[in-house]
Amino acid sequence: MDWVTCAEQGHRIIAGSERLARDLRVRFNRQMRAEDRRGWLAPDIVSMRSFVLGLWEQSWPDTQLLNGAQELAIWLDVIQASDTGGQLISPGPAARSARTAARLVMRHGGGPESCGRPLPTDDEQAFNAWFAEVVRRVDEGGFVLEEQVAIRVRTAIREPAWELPVPTMLLGFERVSGVTRDIVNALVEKGAKEHVEAPRLPVNAQRVDVATPGRQYEWVASAIRDQLERARASGGEAPSIAVLVDDVREAMPRLEATLRDRVSPQGQICGQHQGRFPWRYARGGSLMEHPLIEAALDCLALESGPCRTEDASRVLLSPNLFHDVSARHRAEADLRLRNRAGSVCGLARLVDIQRPLAECHNPLPGRLEAWHISAQQGGSSAMPSEWVERWLSSLALAGWRGTAAEQECDQALQQVLGRWDEALDAFRAMDRQLQAVSRGGALQWLREVLSDLPTQLSPEHEQPVQILSFADADSLRFDRVYVCNANAHVLPPPATSSGFVSAEILEAIGVPDATPDGALLSWRHWVGLLGAMAPDITLVVPAATDDGAELFSSPLFLDWEFAAPCGAEVGPGPLAMMAGRESIEAPGYEPDLPPVVNAKAEGIRGGTGIITRMAEMPFLAFARYRLGLSEFPAVKDGLDARDQGIALHRALQLIWSTLKTQEALQALATTEIESMAQRTAEKVCMECLPAKVYGQGLVDAEVSRLALLLVEWLELEARREHPFEVVATELKASVNLEGIETDVVVDRVDRIIVNGESRFMILDYKSSSSLKVTDWDAQSMAEPQLPIYAAFIDWPAHGVPRIDGIGFARVRRGGCGFLVLSNFVSRLIPGARDGTGDGVAHWGAIVDEWRLAIAKLAGRFMKGDIEVVRSAMQANSFSKDLYPLLRAAPPISLQNEEPVF
């Protein structure tokens, strides 16, 4: 009997998650409508969490269940009171991490006594003491944690006298473990039926290779739009679509940007279907992210003390605040604020700034003053329940829509306010944990409560698309699933780890993902269940990270059979086509700056980078090399392009230091080349990529990747048309560019024999596939590095008579090749597409043009040139944060505007 029939007959369905329970209710109702039913009883479908809490509440417990914020407050108090906690700079993050570790232990039936082991680390020892003290306080205070409730319910179900109240079916527990699995087994022993989904291959599987993670989201959004358009054209319902990502928080900004352009209502404002079918995408999130709640929090933050002027401006302009004041009056107040407030502004300062507007019959100053007077009443500290009443009074005076009468006819608003009331009740319940707390502290704890309260509102429009993490999609059903980042870097994920609990202890208490083998087994099972999630599944595999590091597809999908390869061409979305891609040039004012007198004394470093930035836009060179500005370091997982590049350069240096010539390379058999590549890769990775930093598994994978790449590259070098000798590798030299002295390292110099004569060529290893010979044009130089080497290094001093050419050696899996410019050859590989002919006849003139162009750029930098080219700023990732340094505001771009909703 399937679950729909069971639910129709009044059986209880227990789902593995809240999300699955909601999905089952939706699918049940759709099934009833498909059968032309005019009415039916609501199915008894609950999540395991709801079932456990409901069963516990039926026992009339004499203990209080703590919410997440209350639990965190106890952890924080315990840590701050301990000797080790007093040494922490910021105990808040430590409390959150410790709480997470403790929850993991308790969900698998463990407790403080389970975490002890001989010779614990300092962190483990401190955690064990904190954990024991938290449990003691919870017990003595008459409280209980949610994980403890589950353990008590498990014990109750196992009692001989306990019986199932109604026939029960269990769904979505294929990958659960610990106490939840014990409860499932206990229910099955009592007569419940568990539906276990068997692993299977998908009906239709497709793999799409894209260049970068950013491009994959554009492709996915375009593919989703095409499917929705086809559904609309056929007159049928929109298909249900899931986009699975490894990290929702990281992927969401990119996905939302592409979905706004192609799928959501903003993407439906042009073309023949203008204004129709406003599809949306569902993503969930905390209640704190809802615009109505954001407005309330902005309001409370303003009365708590000085905040940024931008935040005060949001309060004045928000449609959810002062909604009965005209937009013109609010705009007048905002303009006055921005002209007089400075960088920060509190409520008292805001009242003083706006007071003169009362003479112009603007009602806002009076409203602000009444709000300010009310906020000053009462002391500076109060119990959480008292703060709630004071906040509600302030929000009413601020004209918050949540206190307006119009809410009664707005269903979406009612849903939000219902959750808001739950959050306030949860905060009121923290009186015993927090006691009297300051205004700022109370607001901080309210944010904590809100962040722990997820919300998924009923949609105003059709929501065929859901964005989920890999684990959140367990047991859900869709018409199509897109698995993003289906590469070995993220699938399988690493084993579960905690700095507070050792892997040995986690394995001992039964955490399945505590070891690499356990994690691999768990995610192999997940891939098997993926086939049942949807009939059509598309794996999207980026070829490289955003910074160029190569990626491999996940080995978990080796058994899948894929349909014909799909092209990953992505066109512009509707908004992009409407707004156009051209930048708007705006005249700016560039003041005169003092010239650089002594680059070395002023700490200017960069050399070839300075010329590259000057060629792009002088202001960027000024910002980076004279102001010393740079991007904030990005946190990375695994290897990036720089790590792989260092290893590759070192490997090729070792190989050519041994081989020297093409003749020696061609004398090697294929097996000898493979053996040399493997030995070199192992040695280099041991030097450059220590296993204690990157993990042995990732280093082993990089050894395999690097060895294969070296074999492919050496096979290409063996096919070069003219014999050659590598006369220098990693050659260090110095250049002087109009007073900019810099040290450079030349990857390689080859002596090439052409018609019995020696020619010398500089080669630089690259992995990019977008390089062009035109990048070396003197008038529009985008890659000045090799022209600088050719024109400014004193080559005879390094034993090289002259330079006859330059070239990029593109070392990339499946795309190895050369890009050269010389006076003797236009290609190095017979039949390659790098070029034809015998090189350029005017090589000397080209080098002279390089010398003049580079000297001119260096001279402009030394003289203080900071010309602004706004089109270059819009295209450059580093420059997007430099706009505040300009006198003129940046041009408006419709693509960069905040979404309307």
PDB file of C-alpha atoms in Angstrom, residues 267-440:
ATOM      1  CA  GLY A 267      12.393  38.489 -15.834  1.00  0.00           C
ATOM      2  CA  GLN A 268       8.906  38.641 -17.328  1.00  0.00           C
ATOM      3  CA  ILE A 269       8.708  42.353 -18.081  1.00  0.00           C
ATOM      4  CA  CYS A 270       9.625  42.193 -21.765  1.00  0.00           C
ATOM      5  CA  GLY A 271       8.647  40.178 -24.783  1.00  0.00           C
ATOM      6  CA  GLN A 272       5.255  38.913 -25.874  1.00  0.00           C
ATOM      7  CA  HIS A 273       4.372  37.644 -22.378  1.00  0.00           C
ATOM      8  CA  GLN A 274       5.019  40.950 -20.672  1.00  0.00           C
ATOM      9  CA  GLY A 275       3.519  41.068 -17.183  1.00  0.00           C
ATOM     10  CA  ARG A 276       2.209  37.488 -17.248  1.00  0.00           C
ATOM     11  CA  PHE A 277       3.131  34.294 -15.377  1.00  0.00           C
ATOM     12  CA  PRO A 278       5.258  35.835 -12.627  1.00  0.00           C
ATOM     13  CA  TRP A 279       7.133  32.689 -11.609  1.00  0.00           C
ATOM     14  CA  ARG A 280       9.076  32.772  -8.381  1.00  0.00           C
ATOM     15  CA  TYR A 281      11.636  30.568  -6.743  1.00  0.00           C
ATOM     16  CA  ALA A 282      11.461  29.285  -3.153  1.00  0.00           C
ATOM     17  CA  ARG A 283      14.528  29.250  -0.957  1.00  0.00           C
ATOM     18  CA  GLY A 284      13.359  29.504   2.662  1.00  0.00           C
ATOM     19  CA  GLY A 285      15.576  31.403   5.081  1.00  0.00           C
ATOM     20  CA  SER A 286      15.321  32.859   8.536  1.00  0.00           C
ATOM     21  CA  LEU A 287      12.451  35.118   9.544  1.00  0.00           C
ATOM     22  CA  MET A 288      15.002  37.884  10.079  1.00  0.00           C
ATOM     23  CA  GLU A 289      15.491  38.134   6.299  1.00  0.00           C
ATOM     24  CA  HIS A 290      11.877  39.084   5.582  1.00  0.00           C
ATOM     25  CA  PRO A 291      11.567  42.798   4.602  1.00  0.00           C
ATOM     26  CA  LEU A 292       8.863  43.456   7.196  1.00  0.00           C
ATOM     27  CA  ILE A 293      10.994  42.034  10.005  1.00  0.00           C
ATOM     28  CA  GLU A 294      14.117  43.745   8.666  1.00  0.00           C
ATOM     29  CA  ALA A 295      12.282  47.069   8.931  1.00  0.00           C
ATOM     30  CA  ALA A 296      11.331  46.344  12.555  1.00  0.00           C
ATOM     31  CA  LEU A 297      14.929  45.457  13.432  1.00  0.00           C
ATOM     32  CA  ASP A 298      16.240  48.617  11.712  1.00  0.00           C
ATOM     33  CA  CYS A 299      13.786  50.592  13.800  1.00  0.00           C
ATOM     34  CA  LEU A 300      14.872  48.991  17.078  1.00  0.00           C
ATOM     35  CA  ALA A 301      18.566  49.344  16.172  1.00  0.00           C
ATOM     36  CA  LEU A 302      18.088  53.081  15.558  1.00  0.00           C
ATOM     37  CA  GLU A 303      16.627  53.654  19.019  1.00  0.00           C
ATOM     38  CA  SER A 304      19.342  51.472  20.607  1.00  0.00           C
ATOM     39  CA  GLY A 305      22.109  53.912  19.748  1.00  0.00           C
ATOM     40  CA  PRO A 306      24.017  55.510  16.869  1.00  0.00           C
ATOM     41  CA  CYS A 307      23.969  53.452  13.701  1.00  0.00           C
ATOM     42  CA  ARG A 308      25.092  54.023  10.132  1.00  0.00           C
ATOM     43  CA  THR A 309      23.375  56.847   8.295  1.00  0.00           C
ATOM     44  CA  GLU A 310      22.402  54.331   5.605  1.00  0.00           C
ATOM     45  CA  ASP A 311      20.477  52.349   8.227  1.00  0.00           C
ATOM     46  CA  ALA A 312      18.673  55.480   9.451  1.00  0.00           C
ATOM     47  CA  SER A 313      17.850  56.292   5.830  1.00  0.00           C
ATOM     48  CA  ARG A 314      16.259  52.867   5.415  1.00  0.00           C
ATOM     49  CA  VAL A 315      14.016  53.618   8.378  1.00  0.00           C
ATOM     50  CA  LEU A 316      12.814  56.853   6.773  1.00  0.00           C
ATOM     51  CA  LEU A 317      12.234  55.370   3.337  1.00  0.00           C
ATOM     52  CA  SER A 318      10.986  51.866   4.177  1.00  0.00           C
ATOM     53  CA  PRO A 319       7.449  51.195   2.918  1.00  0.00           C
ATOM     54  CA  ASN A 320       6.946  49.125   6.080  1.00  0.00           C
ATOM     55  CA  LEU A 321       7.542  52.134   8.387  1.00  0.00           C
ATOM     56  CA  PHE A 322       5.649  55.460   8.525  1.00  0.00           C
ATOM     57  CA  HIS A 323       3.464  53.994   5.785  1.00  0.00           C
ATOM     58  CA  ASP A 324       0.850  56.703   6.324  1.00  0.00           C
ATOM     59  CA  VAL A 325       3.386  59.507   5.637  1.00  0.00           C
ATOM     60  CA  SER A 326       3.652  60.536   2.002  1.00  0.00           C
ATOM     61  CA  ALA A 327       6.646  59.515  -0.038  1.00  0.00           C
ATOM     62  CA  ARG A 328       7.460  63.194  -0.688  1.00  0.00           C
ATOM     63  CA  HIS A 329       7.667  64.003   3.023  1.00  0.00           C
ATOM     64  CA  ARG A 330       9.838  60.965   3.698  1.00  0.00           C
ATOM     65  CA  ALA A 331      12.126  61.871   0.806  1.00  0.00           C
ATOM     66  CA  GLU A 332      12.533  65.409   2.203  1.00  0.00           C
ATOM     67  CA  ALA A 333      13.526  63.954   5.561  1.00  0.00           C
ATOM     68  CA  ASP A 334      15.976  61.552   3.966  1.00  0.00           C
ATOM     69  CA  LEU A 335      17.644  64.317   1.943  1.00  0.00           C
ATOM     70  CA  ARG A 336      18.044  66.415   5.069  1.00  0.00           C
ATOM     71  CA  LEU A 337      19.486  63.411   6.916  1.00  0.00           C
ATOM     72  CA  ARG A 338      22.101  62.726   4.260  1.00  0.00           C
ATOM     73  CA  ASN A 339      23.159  66.375   4.080  1.00  0.00           C
ATOM     74  CA  ARG A 340      23.577  66.858   7.831  1.00  0.00           C
ATOM     75  CA  ALA A 341      24.048  63.575   9.683  1.00  0.00           C
ATOM     76  CA  GLY A 342      27.573  62.509   8.793  1.00  0.00           C
ATOM     77  CA  SER A 343      28.458  58.807   8.819  1.00  0.00           C
ATOM     78  CA  VAL A 344      26.484  57.790  11.947  1.00  0.00           C
ATOM     79  CA  CYS A 345      23.149  58.846  13.387  1.00  0.00           C
ATOM     80  CA  GLY A 346      21.023  57.874  16.378  1.00  0.00           C
ATOM     81  CA  LEU A 347      17.355  58.526  17.059  1.00  0.00           C
ATOM     82  CA  ALA A 348      18.046  61.657  19.138  1.00  0.00           C
ATOM     83  CA  ARG A 349      20.247  63.113  16.415  1.00  0.00           C
ATOM     84  CA  LEU A 350      17.637  62.227  13.785  1.00  0.00           C
ATOM     85  CA  VAL A 351      14.960  64.136  15.725  1.00  0.00           C
ATOM     86  CA  ASP A 352      17.180  67.242  15.939  1.00  0.00           C
ATOM     87  CA  ILE A 353      17.978  67.116  12.221  1.00  0.00           C
ATOM     88  CA  GLN A 354      14.335  66.794  11.159  1.00  0.00           C
ATOM     89  CA  ARG A 355      12.788  69.321  13.586  1.00  0.00           C
ATOM     90  CA  PRO A 356      12.881  72.296  11.116  1.00  0.00           C
ATOM     91  CA  LEU A 357      10.757  70.327   8.634  1.00  0.00           C
ATOM     92  CA  ALA A 358       7.775  70.694  10.989  1.00  0.00           C
ATOM     93  CA  GLU A 359       7.458  74.286   9.806  1.00  0.00           C
ATOM     94  CA  CYS A 360       6.877  72.954   6.280  1.00  0.00           C
ATOM     95  CA  HIS A 361       3.885  70.897   7.495  1.00  0.00           C
ATOM     96  CA  ASN A 362       5.896  67.668   7.293  1.00  0.00           C
ATOM     97  CA  PRO A 363       4.365  65.265   9.865  1.00  0.00           C
ATOM     98  CA  LEU A 364       7.490  63.131  10.185  1.00  0.00           C
ATOM     99  CA  PRO A 365       9.385  65.280  12.771  1.00  0.00           C
ATOM    100  CA  GLY A 366       6.471  65.077  15.201  1.00  0.00           C
ATOM    101  CA  ARG A 367       6.212  61.321  14.759  1.00  0.00           C
ATOM    102  CA  LEU A 368       9.938  60.887  15.327  1.00  0.00           C
ATOM    103  CA  GLU A 369       9.890  63.031  18.461  1.00  0.00           C
ATOM    104  CA  ALA A 370       6.991  61.077  19.974  1.00  0.00           C
ATOM    105  CA  TRP A 371       8.841  57.854  19.232  1.00  0.00           C
ATOM    106  CA  HIS A 372      12.020  59.211  20.842  1.00  0.00           C
ATOM    107  CA  ILE A 373      10.207  60.327  24.024  1.00  0.00           C
ATOM    108  CA  SER A 374       8.587  56.899  24.363  1.00  0.00           C
ATOM    109  CA  ALA A 375      11.893  55.104  23.840  1.00  0.00           C
ATOM    110  CA  GLN A 376      13.529  57.098  26.655  1.00  0.00           C
ATOM    111  CA  GLN A 377      11.002  55.960  29.228  1.00  0.00           C
ATOM    112  CA  GLY A 378      12.092  53.133  31.499  1.00  0.00           C
ATOM    113  CA  GLY A 379      15.592  52.139  32.524  1.00  0.00           C
ATOM    114  CA  SER A 380      18.547  51.173  30.384  1.00  0.00           C
ATOM    115  CA  SER A 381      18.137  47.490  31.271  1.00  0.00           C
ATOM    116  CA  ALA A 382      15.078  45.283  31.626  1.00  0.00           C
ATOM    117  CA  MET A 383      13.856  41.708  31.507  1.00  0.00           C
ATOM    118  CA  PRO A 384      13.284  40.266  28.012  1.00  0.00           C
ATOM    119  CA  SER A 385       9.491  40.232  28.504  1.00  0.00           C
ATOM    120  CA  GLU A 386       9.567  43.934  29.432  1.00  0.00           C
ATOM    121  CA  TRP A 387      11.683  44.762  26.376  1.00  0.00           C
ATOM    122  CA  VAL A 388       9.062  43.129  24.156  1.00  0.00           C
ATOM    123  CA  GLU A 389       6.328  45.457  25.427  1.00  0.00           C
ATOM    124  CA  ARG A 390       8.557  48.513  25.004  1.00  0.00           C
ATOM    125  CA  TRP A 391       9.523  47.449  21.488  1.00  0.00           C
ATOM    126  CA  LEU A 392       5.906  46.953  20.445  1.00  0.00           C
ATOM    127  CA  SER A 393       5.120  50.470  21.667  1.00  0.00           C
ATOM    128  CA  SER A 394       8.064  51.907  19.699  1.00  0.00           C
ATOM    129  CA  LEU A 395       7.083  50.061  16.525  1.00  0.00           C
ATOM    130  CA  ALA A 396       3.535  51.380  16.772  1.00  0.00           C
ATOM    131  CA  LEU A 397       4.837  54.957  17.027  1.00  0.00           C
ATOM    132  CA  ALA A 398       7.149  54.308  14.088  1.00  0.00           C
ATOM    133  CA  GLY A 399       4.197  53.307  11.932  1.00  0.00           C
ATOM    134  CA  TRP A 400       5.361  49.730  11.453  1.00  0.00           C
ATOM    135  CA  ARG A 401       3.007  47.827   9.153  1.00  0.00           C
ATOM    136  CA  GLY A 402       2.939  44.940  11.596  1.00  0.00           C
ATOM    137  CA  THR A 403       0.822  47.039  13.948  1.00  0.00           C
ATOM    138  CA  ALA A 404      -1.432  48.518  11.251  1.00  0.00           C
ATOM    139  CA  ALA A 405      -5.097  47.604  10.846  1.00  0.00           C
ATOM    140  CA  GLU A 406      -4.577  46.735   7.170  1.00  0.00           C
ATOM    141  CA  GLN A 407      -2.771  43.556   8.169  1.00  0.00           C
ATOM    142  CA  GLU A 408      -6.148  41.859   8.721  1.00  0.00           C
ATOM    143  CA  CYS A 409      -6.775  41.551   4.987  1.00  0.00           C
ATOM    144  CA  ASP A 410      -3.242  40.573   3.988  1.00  0.00           C
ATOM    145  CA  GLN A 411      -2.715  36.820   4.207  1.00  0.00           C
ATOM    146  CA  ALA A 412       1.035  36.935   3.558  1.00  0.00           C
ATOM    147  CA  LEU A 413       1.434  39.602   6.237  1.00  0.00           C
ATOM    148  CA  GLN A 414      -0.553  37.496   8.673  1.00  0.00           C
ATOM    149  CA  GLN A 415       1.802  34.572   8.147  1.00  0.00           C
ATOM    150  CA  VAL A 416       4.855  36.712   8.825  1.00  0.00           C
ATOM    151  CA  LEU A 417       3.308  38.280  11.910  1.00  0.00           C
ATOM    152  CA  GLY A 418       2.316  34.879  13.221  1.00  0.00           C
ATOM    153  CA  ARG A 419       5.950  33.817  13.121  1.00  0.00           C
ATOM    154  CA  TRP A 420       6.965  37.188  14.594  1.00  0.00           C
ATOM    155  CA  ASP A 421       4.645  36.588  17.546  1.00  0.00           C
ATOM    156  CA  GLU A 422       6.249  33.157  18.026  1.00  0.00           C
ATOM    157  CA  ALA A 423       9.675  34.792  18.098  1.00  0.00           C
ATOM    158  CA  LEU A 424       8.556  37.363  20.667  1.00  0.00           C
ATOM    159  CA  ASP A 425       7.070  34.616  22.835  1.00  0.00           C
ATOM    160  CA  ALA A 426      10.347  32.698  22.621  1.00  0.00           C
ATOM    161  CA  PHE A 427      12.226  35.834  23.635  1.00  0.00           C
ATOM    162  CA  ARG A 428       9.854  36.473  26.551  1.00  0.00           C
ATOM    163  CA  ALA A 429      10.650  32.958  27.764  1.00  0.00           C
ATOM    164  CA  MET A 430      14.312  33.932  28.215  1.00  0.00           C
ATOM    165  CA  ASP A 431      13.677  35.877  31.442  1.00  0.00           C
ATOM    166  CA  ARG A 432      15.208  33.123  33.574  1.00  0.00           C
ATOM    167  CA  GLN A 433      18.319  32.781  31.400  1.00  0.00           C
ATOM    168  CA  LEU A 434      19.097  36.463  30.755  1.00  0.00           C
ATOM    169  CA  GLN A 435      17.603  38.288  33.735  1.00  0.00           C
ATOM    170  CA  ALA A 436      17.961  42.074  33.257  1.00  0.00           C
ATOM    171  CA  VAL A 437      19.711  42.853  29.986  1.00  0.00           C
ATOM    172  CA  SER A 438      20.697  46.083  28.218  1.00  0.00           C
ATOM    173  CA  ARG A 439      18.821  47.457  25.216  1.00  0.00           C
ATOM    174  CA  GLY A 440      21.590  46.498  22.809  1.00  0.00           C
TER     175      GLY A 440
END
